[in-house]
Amino acid sequence: MAKRILIILILLVTTGAIYAQQYTSKNLLGRWESTRNKASNIVFLTDSTGAFLASDGFIYNRMNYSAKVNKDIVEFKYTVDPTRKHPRYAHPQIKFLNDSIFLFRMMWGIPKNADTSNKKVAVYKRIKELPGTEMRIPNSKDILGVWGSKFKDTTKFQKFTFADKNTVYIQTSTQGIHKLRYTIDFTQQPITLDIYDGNRVMKQGFIGFYGKDVIRVEFFEKDKRGDHFTVFGGNAFLYRDKKTDASLYQQ
């Protein structure tokens, strides 16, 4: 009898070991949607590349990453500075609950026994890419319009009106309005922006999208633009002015 029980126990342990889920970085591959903010998606394209995007496929940031997996816990390391000489990295933690759900937390580890009800973690579920939500980088249509800072009536006030693919109007509190020419490269990250007065380069900068209606801009002295945004440089956040038509601004 004892021998029979022992055999049964051995079989149960062996069966459990066989069917216990052993996750790898390949389990991350695919597209994931935040269950609390459905506008927030993450896609893992390969075992080292991915992107943060909106639900309609608009890519805010491409990323390079590495993932060290121990059973259901992923020690995750990623950067959104893929071309930077010395990239900055974030180190969140991911925990698989099953093949279709994982928990995500920045800076601190995921609490023991955390589940989808835990408010300290973000919850992502695996989804399929539906028609009309295909991934895409920003393009010239996304930048068109009027963008302004919230520092009204101060020397920090700025307004940029991207009227078409080549024309930008820049307004500041101290210098009034100037009609200028610009070029922009959306294939770069950060996006590079060059502004010209005639054939003379007037400003060289970066643009980063923090949503379809929020951008970060930073300008540098001529030929001083590096490969990333700086922390203490001339950074500004600009917000889309939905009430002003860019074509009317030109009149």
mmCIF file of C-alpha atoms in Angstrom:
data_model
loop_
_atom_site.group_PDB
_atom_site.id
_atom_site.type_symbol
_atom_site.label_atom_id
_atom_site.label_comp_id
_atom_site.label_asym_id
_atom_site.label_seq_id
_atom_site.Cartn_x
_atom_site.Cartn_y
_atom_site.Cartn_z
ATOM 1 C CA MET A 1 0.000 0.000 0.000
ATOM 2 C CA ALA A 2 2.768 2.427 0.999
ATOM 3 C CA LYS A 3 4.660 1.532 -2.153
ATOM 4 C CA ARG A 4 1.561 2.255 -4.249
ATOM 5 C CA ILE A 5 1.082 5.692 -2.611
ATOM 6 C CA LEU A 6 4.736 6.523 -3.204
ATOM 7 C CA ILE A 7 4.424 5.650 -6.884
ATOM 8 C CA ILE A 8 1.330 7.866 -7.196
ATOM 9 C CA LEU A 9 3.133 10.771 -5.540
ATOM 10 C CA ILE A 10 6.116 10.385 -7.854
ATOM 11 C CA LEU A 11 3.781 10.399 -10.868
ATOM 12 C CA LEU A 12 2.012 13.548 -9.651
ATOM 13 C CA VAL A 13 5.273 15.411 -9.073
ATOM 14 C CA THR A 14 6.632 14.327 -12.444
ATOM 15 C CA THR A 15 3.428 15.361 -14.215
ATOM 16 C CA GLY A 16 3.468 18.736 -12.490
ATOM 17 C CA ALA A 17 7.035 19.345 -13.530
ATOM 18 C CA ILE A 18 6.237 18.482 -17.116
ATOM 19 C CA TYR A 19 3.240 20.795 -17.351
ATOM 20 C CA ALA A 20 4.580 23.662 -15.228
ATOM 21 C CA GLN A 21 4.889 26.737 -17.436
ATOM 22 C CA GLN A 22 8.494 27.734 -18.068
ATOM 23 C CA TYR A 23 8.423 31.194 -19.655
ATOM 24 C CA THR A 24 11.083 32.582 -21.990
ATOM 25 C CA SER A 25 11.539 35.922 -23.716
ATOM 26 C CA LYS A 26 9.600 34.495 -26.669
ATOM 27 C CA ASN A 27 6.455 34.646 -24.532
ATOM 28 C CA LEU A 28 6.684 38.438 -24.739
ATOM 29 C CA LEU A 29 6.458 38.516 -28.529
ATOM 30 C CA GLY A 30 3.298 40.153 -29.799
ATOM 31 C CA ARG A 31 1.098 43.103 -28.924
ATOM 32 C CA TRP A 32 -0.193 43.874 -25.436
ATOM 33 C CA GLU A 33 -2.859 46.320 -24.262
ATOM 34 C CA SER A 34 -3.153 47.972 -20.857
ATOM 35 C CA THR A 35 -6.390 46.830 -19.242
ATOM 36 C CA ARG A 36 -6.730 50.129 -17.343
ATOM 37 C CA ASN A 37 -5.685 52.461 -20.148
ATOM 38 C CA LYS A 38 -6.659 50.857 -23.437
ATOM 39 C CA ALA A 39 -4.921 53.656 -25.349
ATOM 40 C CA SER A 40 -1.583 52.286 -24.096
ATOM 41 C CA ASN A 41 -0.049 49.377 -26.009
ATOM 42 C CA ILE A 42 3.340 47.656 -25.975
ATOM 43 C CA VAL A 43 4.587 45.528 -28.836
ATOM 44 C CA PHE A 44 7.554 43.150 -28.735
ATOM 45 C CA LEU A 45 8.740 42.607 -32.290
ATOM 46 C CA THR A 46 11.824 40.459 -31.663
ATOM 47 C CA ASP A 47 13.690 39.242 -28.595
ATOM 48 C CA SER A 48 15.452 42.643 -28.438
ATOM 49 C CA THR A 49 13.244 45.262 -30.140
ATOM 50 C CA GLY A 50 9.775 46.662 -29.555
ATOM 51 C CA ALA A 51 7.752 49.855 -29.261
ATOM 52 C CA PHE A 52 5.345 51.820 -27.094
ATOM 53 C CA LEU A 53 2.285 52.825 -29.074
ATOM 54 C CA ALA A 54 -1.302 54.016 -28.951
ATOM 55 C CA SER A 55 -4.260 51.743 -29.571
ATOM 56 C CA ASP A 56 -4.505 52.971 -33.181
ATOM 57 C CA GLY A 57 -0.877 51.987 -33.868
ATOM 58 C CA PHE A 58 0.738 55.426 -33.477
ATOM 59 C CA ILE A 59 4.286 54.774 -32.198
ATOM 60 C CA TYR A 60 5.514 57.108 -29.458
ATOM 61 C CA ASN A 61 8.842 55.379 -28.876
ATOM 62 C CA ARG A 62 10.731 52.464 -30.333
ATOM 63 C CA MET A 63 12.807 50.528 -27.826
ATOM 64 C CA ASN A 64 15.683 48.107 -27.517
ATOM 65 C CA TYR A 65 15.477 45.702 -24.617
ATOM 66 C CA SER A 66 16.818 42.638 -22.923
ATOM 67 C CA ALA A 67 14.882 40.210 -20.767
ATOM 68 C CA LYS A 68 16.157 37.790 -18.149
ATOM 69 C CA VAL A 69 13.439 35.298 -17.297
ATOM 70 C CA ASN A 70 13.199 33.186 -14.155
ATOM 71 C CA LYS A 71 10.029 31.067 -14.315
ATOM 72 C CA ASP A 72 7.233 33.684 -14.381
ATOM 73 C CA ILE A 73 9.325 36.766 -13.492
ATOM 74 C CA VAL A 74 11.041 38.861 -16.160
ATOM 75 C CA GLU A 75 13.853 41.214 -15.177
ATOM 76 C CA PHE A 76 13.342 43.727 -17.956
ATOM 77 C CA LYS A 77 15.818 46.341 -19.198
ATOM 78 C CA TYR A 78 14.973 48.757 -21.999
ATOM 79 C CA THR A 79 15.951 52.043 -23.597
ATOM 80 C CA VAL A 80 14.077 54.433 -25.874
ATOM 81 C CA ASP A 81 17.434 55.935 -26.961
ATOM 82 C CA PRO A 82 18.321 53.290 -29.555
ATOM 83 C CA THR A 83 20.876 55.449 -31.376
ATOM 84 C CA ARG A 84 22.397 57.140 -28.318
ATOM 85 C CA LYS A 85 26.084 56.458 -27.718
ATOM 86 C CA HIS A 86 25.467 55.860 -24.007
ATOM 87 C CA PRO A 87 21.756 54.974 -23.731
ATOM 88 C CA ARG A 88 19.733 55.470 -20.560
ATOM 89 C CA TYR A 89 17.970 52.315 -19.363
ATOM 90 C CA ALA A 90 14.868 51.669 -17.296
ATOM 91 C CA HIS A 91 14.587 48.462 -15.251
ATOM 92 C CA PRO A 92 10.957 47.476 -14.686
ATOM 93 C CA GLN A 93 9.794 44.012 -13.734
ATOM 94 C CA ILE A 94 7.269 41.859 -15.552
ATOM 95 C CA LYS A 95 5.384 38.910 -14.114
ATOM 96 C CA PHE A 96 3.435 36.458 -16.240
ATOM 97 C CA LEU A 97 0.131 35.323 -14.798
ATOM 98 C CA ASN A 98 -0.488 33.161 -17.870
ATOM 99 C CA ASP A 99 0.230 33.221 -21.607
ATOM 100 C CA SER A 100 -2.154 36.139 -22.139
ATOM 101 C CA ILE A 101 -1.704 38.354 -19.049
ATOM 102 C CA PHE A 102 1.322 39.962 -17.460
ATOM 103 C CA LEU A 103 1.891 42.500 -14.690
ATOM 104 C CA PHE A 104 4.288 45.423 -15.189
ATOM 105 C CA ARG A 105 5.878 47.727 -12.629
ATOM 106 C CA MET A 106 8.516 50.420 -12.916
ATOM 107 C CA MET A 107 11.300 50.994 -10.359
ATOM 108 C CA TRP A 108 10.033 48.638 -7.648
ATOM 109 C CA GLY A 109 9.585 44.882 -7.838
ATOM 110 C CA ILE A 110 6.160 43.337 -8.265
ATOM 111 C CA PRO A 111 4.614 42.529 -4.861
ATOM 112 C CA LYS A 112 4.452 38.881 -3.911
ATOM 113 C CA ASN A 113 1.124 37.266 -4.832
ATOM 114 C CA ALA A 114 0.110 40.358 -6.872
ATOM 115 C CA ASP A 115 -2.732 39.794 -9.303
ATOM 116 C CA THR A 116 -4.800 41.921 -11.705
ATOM 117 C CA SER A 117 -6.573 43.670 -8.809
ATOM 118 C CA ASN A 118 -3.339 45.104 -7.409
ATOM 119 C CA LYS A 119 -3.255 48.873 -8.027
ATOM 120 C CA LYS A 120 0.529 49.049 -7.694
ATOM 121 C CA VAL A 121 1.059 47.247 -10.998
ATOM 122 C CA ALA A 122 -0.026 47.812 -14.580
ATOM 123 C CA VAL A 123 -1.874 44.925 -16.197
ATOM 124 C CA TYR A 124 -1.406 44.026 -19.855
ATOM 125 C CA LYS A 125 -3.314 41.505 -21.928
ATOM 126 C CA ARG A 126 -2.289 39.997 -25.244
ATOM 127 C CA ILE A 127 -4.293 41.299 -28.207
ATOM 128 C CA LYS A 128 -4.398 40.869 -31.964
ATOM 129 C CA GLU A 129 -3.554 43.692 -34.356
ATOM 130 C CA LEU A 130 -6.870 44.692 -35.910
ATOM 131 C CA PRO A 131 -7.347 46.418 -39.282
ATOM 132 C CA GLY A 132 -6.790 50.148 -38.875
ATOM 133 C CA THR A 133 -4.464 49.719 -35.874
ATOM 134 C CA GLU A 134 -1.302 48.795 -37.755
ATOM 135 C CA MET A 135 1.897 50.232 -36.293
ATOM 136 C CA ARG A 136 3.214 53.460 -37.813
ATOM 137 C CA ILE A 137 5.778 56.089 -36.940
ATOM 138 C CA PRO A 138 4.653 59.762 -36.816
ATOM 139 C CA ASN A 139 4.527 61.586 -40.134
ATOM 140 C CA SER A 140 4.119 65.115 -41.461
ATOM 141 C CA LYS A 141 0.342 65.069 -40.960
ATOM 142 C CA ASP A 142 0.819 64.480 -37.225
ATOM 143 C CA ILE A 143 2.896 67.644 -36.772
ATOM 144 C CA LEU A 144 0.691 69.986 -38.819
ATOM 145 C CA GLY A 145 -1.225 72.542 -36.779
ATOM 146 C CA VAL A 146 -0.679 75.019 -33.982
ATOM 147 C CA TRP A 147 1.393 74.073 -30.934
ATOM 148 C CA GLY A 148 1.867 76.354 -27.953
ATOM 149 C CA SER A 149 3.442 76.433 -24.527
ATOM 150 C CA LYS A 150 1.330 77.060 -21.447
ATOM 151 C CA PHE A 151 3.525 79.918 -20.240
ATOM 152 C CA LYS A 152 1.181 82.651 -21.449
ATOM 153 C CA ASP A 153 2.400 86.262 -21.345
ATOM 154 C CA THR A 154 5.934 85.374 -20.217
ATOM 155 C CA THR A 155 9.308 85.345 -21.922
ATOM 156 C CA LYS A 156 9.032 81.544 -22.073
ATOM 157 C CA PHE A 157 5.923 81.627 -24.262
ATOM 158 C CA GLN A 158 6.352 79.908 -27.626
ATOM 159 C CA LYS A 159 3.978 79.018 -30.434
ATOM 160 C CA PHE A 160 4.826 76.909 -33.469
ATOM 161 C CA THR A 161 2.443 76.700 -36.410
ATOM 162 C CA PHE A 162 3.401 73.989 -38.876
ATOM 163 C CA ALA A 163 1.380 75.199 -41.843
ATOM 164 C CA ASP A 164 2.521 72.591 -44.373
ATOM 165 C CA LYS A 165 5.421 70.216 -45.007
ATOM 166 C CA ASN A 166 7.898 73.086 -45.353
ATOM 167 C CA THR A 167 6.514 76.199 -43.635
ATOM 168 C CA VAL A 168 6.540 76.991 -39.930
ATOM 169 C CA TYR A 169 5.517 80.172 -38.134
ATOM 170 C CA ILE A 170 7.303 80.764 -34.819
ATOM 171 C CA GLN A 171 5.933 83.208 -32.292
ATOM 172 C CA THR A 172 7.532 84.218 -28.984
ATOM 173 C CA SER A 173 6.662 86.817 -26.374
ATOM 174 C CA THR A 174 9.706 88.909 -27.215
ATOM 175 C CA GLN A 175 10.303 88.440 -30.951
ATOM 176 C CA GLY A 176 6.830 88.363 -32.468
ATOM 177 C CA ILE A 177 5.994 86.094 -35.425
ATOM 178 C CA HIS A 178 8.461 84.834 -38.030
ATOM 179 C CA LYS A 179 7.737 82.800 -41.147
ATOM 180 C CA LEU A 180 10.462 80.184 -41.644
ATOM 181 C CA ARG A 181 11.239 76.956 -43.482
ATOM 182 C CA TYR A 182 11.778 73.589 -41.794
ATOM 183 C CA THR A 183 12.852 70.031 -42.486
ATOM 184 C CA ILE A 184 12.026 67.082 -40.260
ATOM 185 C CA ASP A 185 13.109 63.431 -40.188
ATOM 186 C CA PHE A 186 10.532 61.149 -38.605
ATOM 187 C CA THR A 187 12.693 58.057 -39.112
ATOM 188 C CA GLN A 188 15.051 59.294 -36.380
ATOM 189 C CA GLN A 189 14.470 58.879 -32.653
ATOM 190 C CA PRO A 190 14.425 61.533 -31.336
ATOM 191 C CA ILE A 191 12.899 63.158 -34.427
ATOM 192 C CA THR A 192 15.280 65.761 -35.850
ATOM 193 C CA LEU A 193 13.982 69.233 -36.713
ATOM 194 C CA ASP A 194 15.968 71.881 -38.636
ATOM 195 C CA ILE A 195 14.583 75.393 -39.073
ATOM 196 C CA TYR A 196 15.913 77.742 -41.751
ATOM 197 C CA ASP A 197 15.770 81.465 -42.365
ATOM 198 C CA GLY A 198 16.278 81.428 -46.113
ATOM 199 C CA ASN A 199 19.217 79.081 -46.632
ATOM 200 C CA ARG A 200 20.697 79.744 -43.187
ATOM 201 C CA VAL A 201 20.182 77.189 -40.455
ATOM 202 C CA MET A 202 18.498 79.055 -37.620
ATOM 203 C CA LYS A 203 17.616 76.245 -35.190
ATOM 204 C CA GLN A 204 18.555 72.585 -34.842
ATOM 205 C CA GLY A 205 16.494 70.505 -32.491
ATOM 206 C CA PHE A 206 14.637 67.388 -31.475
ATOM 207 C CA ILE A 207 10.944 66.571 -31.237
ATOM 208 C CA GLY A 208 9.412 63.749 -29.233
ATOM 209 C CA PHE A 209 5.729 62.824 -29.075
ATOM 210 C CA TYR A 210 4.224 62.337 -25.615
ATOM 211 C CA GLY A 211 0.767 61.765 -27.079
ATOM 212 C CA LYS A 212 -0.801 62.955 -30.319
ATOM 213 C CA ASP A 213 -1.433 66.365 -28.794
ATOM 214 C CA VAL A 214 1.729 66.817 -26.710
ATOM 215 C CA ILE A 215 5.284 67.172 -28.000
ATOM 216 C CA ARG A 216 8.616 67.853 -26.380
ATOM 217 C CA VAL A 217 11.030 70.139 -28.226
ATOM 218 C CA GLU A 218 14.623 71.072 -27.564
ATOM 219 C CA PHE A 219 16.854 73.346 -29.615
ATOM 220 C CA PHE A 220 20.636 73.480 -29.654
ATOM 221 C CA GLU A 221 23.312 75.845 -30.818
ATOM 222 C CA LYS A 222 24.335 75.281 -34.413
ATOM 223 C CA ASP A 223 26.267 72.016 -34.858
ATOM 224 C CA LYS A 224 25.879 71.238 -31.125
ATOM 225 C CA ARG A 225 22.981 68.802 -31.446
ATOM 226 C CA GLY A 226 23.952 65.417 -30.073
ATOM 227 C CA ASP A 227 22.072 62.122 -30.206
ATOM 228 C CA HIS A 228 19.538 62.615 -27.383
ATOM 229 C CA PHE A 229 17.430 65.069 -25.421
ATOM 230 C CA THR A 230 19.275 66.719 -22.553
ATOM 231 C CA VAL A 231 17.887 67.151 -19.038
ATOM 232 C CA PHE A 232 18.870 70.760 -18.432
ATOM 233 C CA GLY A 233 18.777 72.124 -21.969
ATOM 234 C CA GLY A 234 16.196 74.289 -23.697
ATOM 235 C CA ASN A 235 13.404 71.770 -23.297
ATOM 236 C CA ALA A 236 9.760 72.776 -23.661
ATOM 237 C CA PHE A 237 6.487 70.925 -23.831
ATOM 238 C CA LEU A 238 4.070 72.161 -26.476
ATOM 239 C CA TYR A 239 0.374 71.359 -26.624
ATOM 240 C CA ARG A 240 -1.796 71.213 -29.721
ATOM 241 C CA ASP A 241 -4.130 74.189 -30.005
ATOM 242 C CA LYS A 242 -7.285 72.541 -31.310
ATOM 243 C CA LYS A 243 -9.171 75.841 -31.426
ATOM 244 C CA THR A 244 -6.894 77.523 -33.967
ATOM 245 C CA ASP A 245 -6.813 76.533 -37.631
ATOM 246 C CA ALA A 246 -3.272 76.625 -39.000
ATOM 247 C CA SER A 247 -4.500 78.012 -42.352
ATOM 248 C CA LEU A 248 -6.185 80.939 -40.613
ATOM 249 C CA TYR A 249 -2.969 81.669 -38.726
ATOM 250 C CA GLN A 250 -1.237 82.535 -41.989
ATOM 251 C CA GLN A 251 -3.586 85.403 -42.806
#
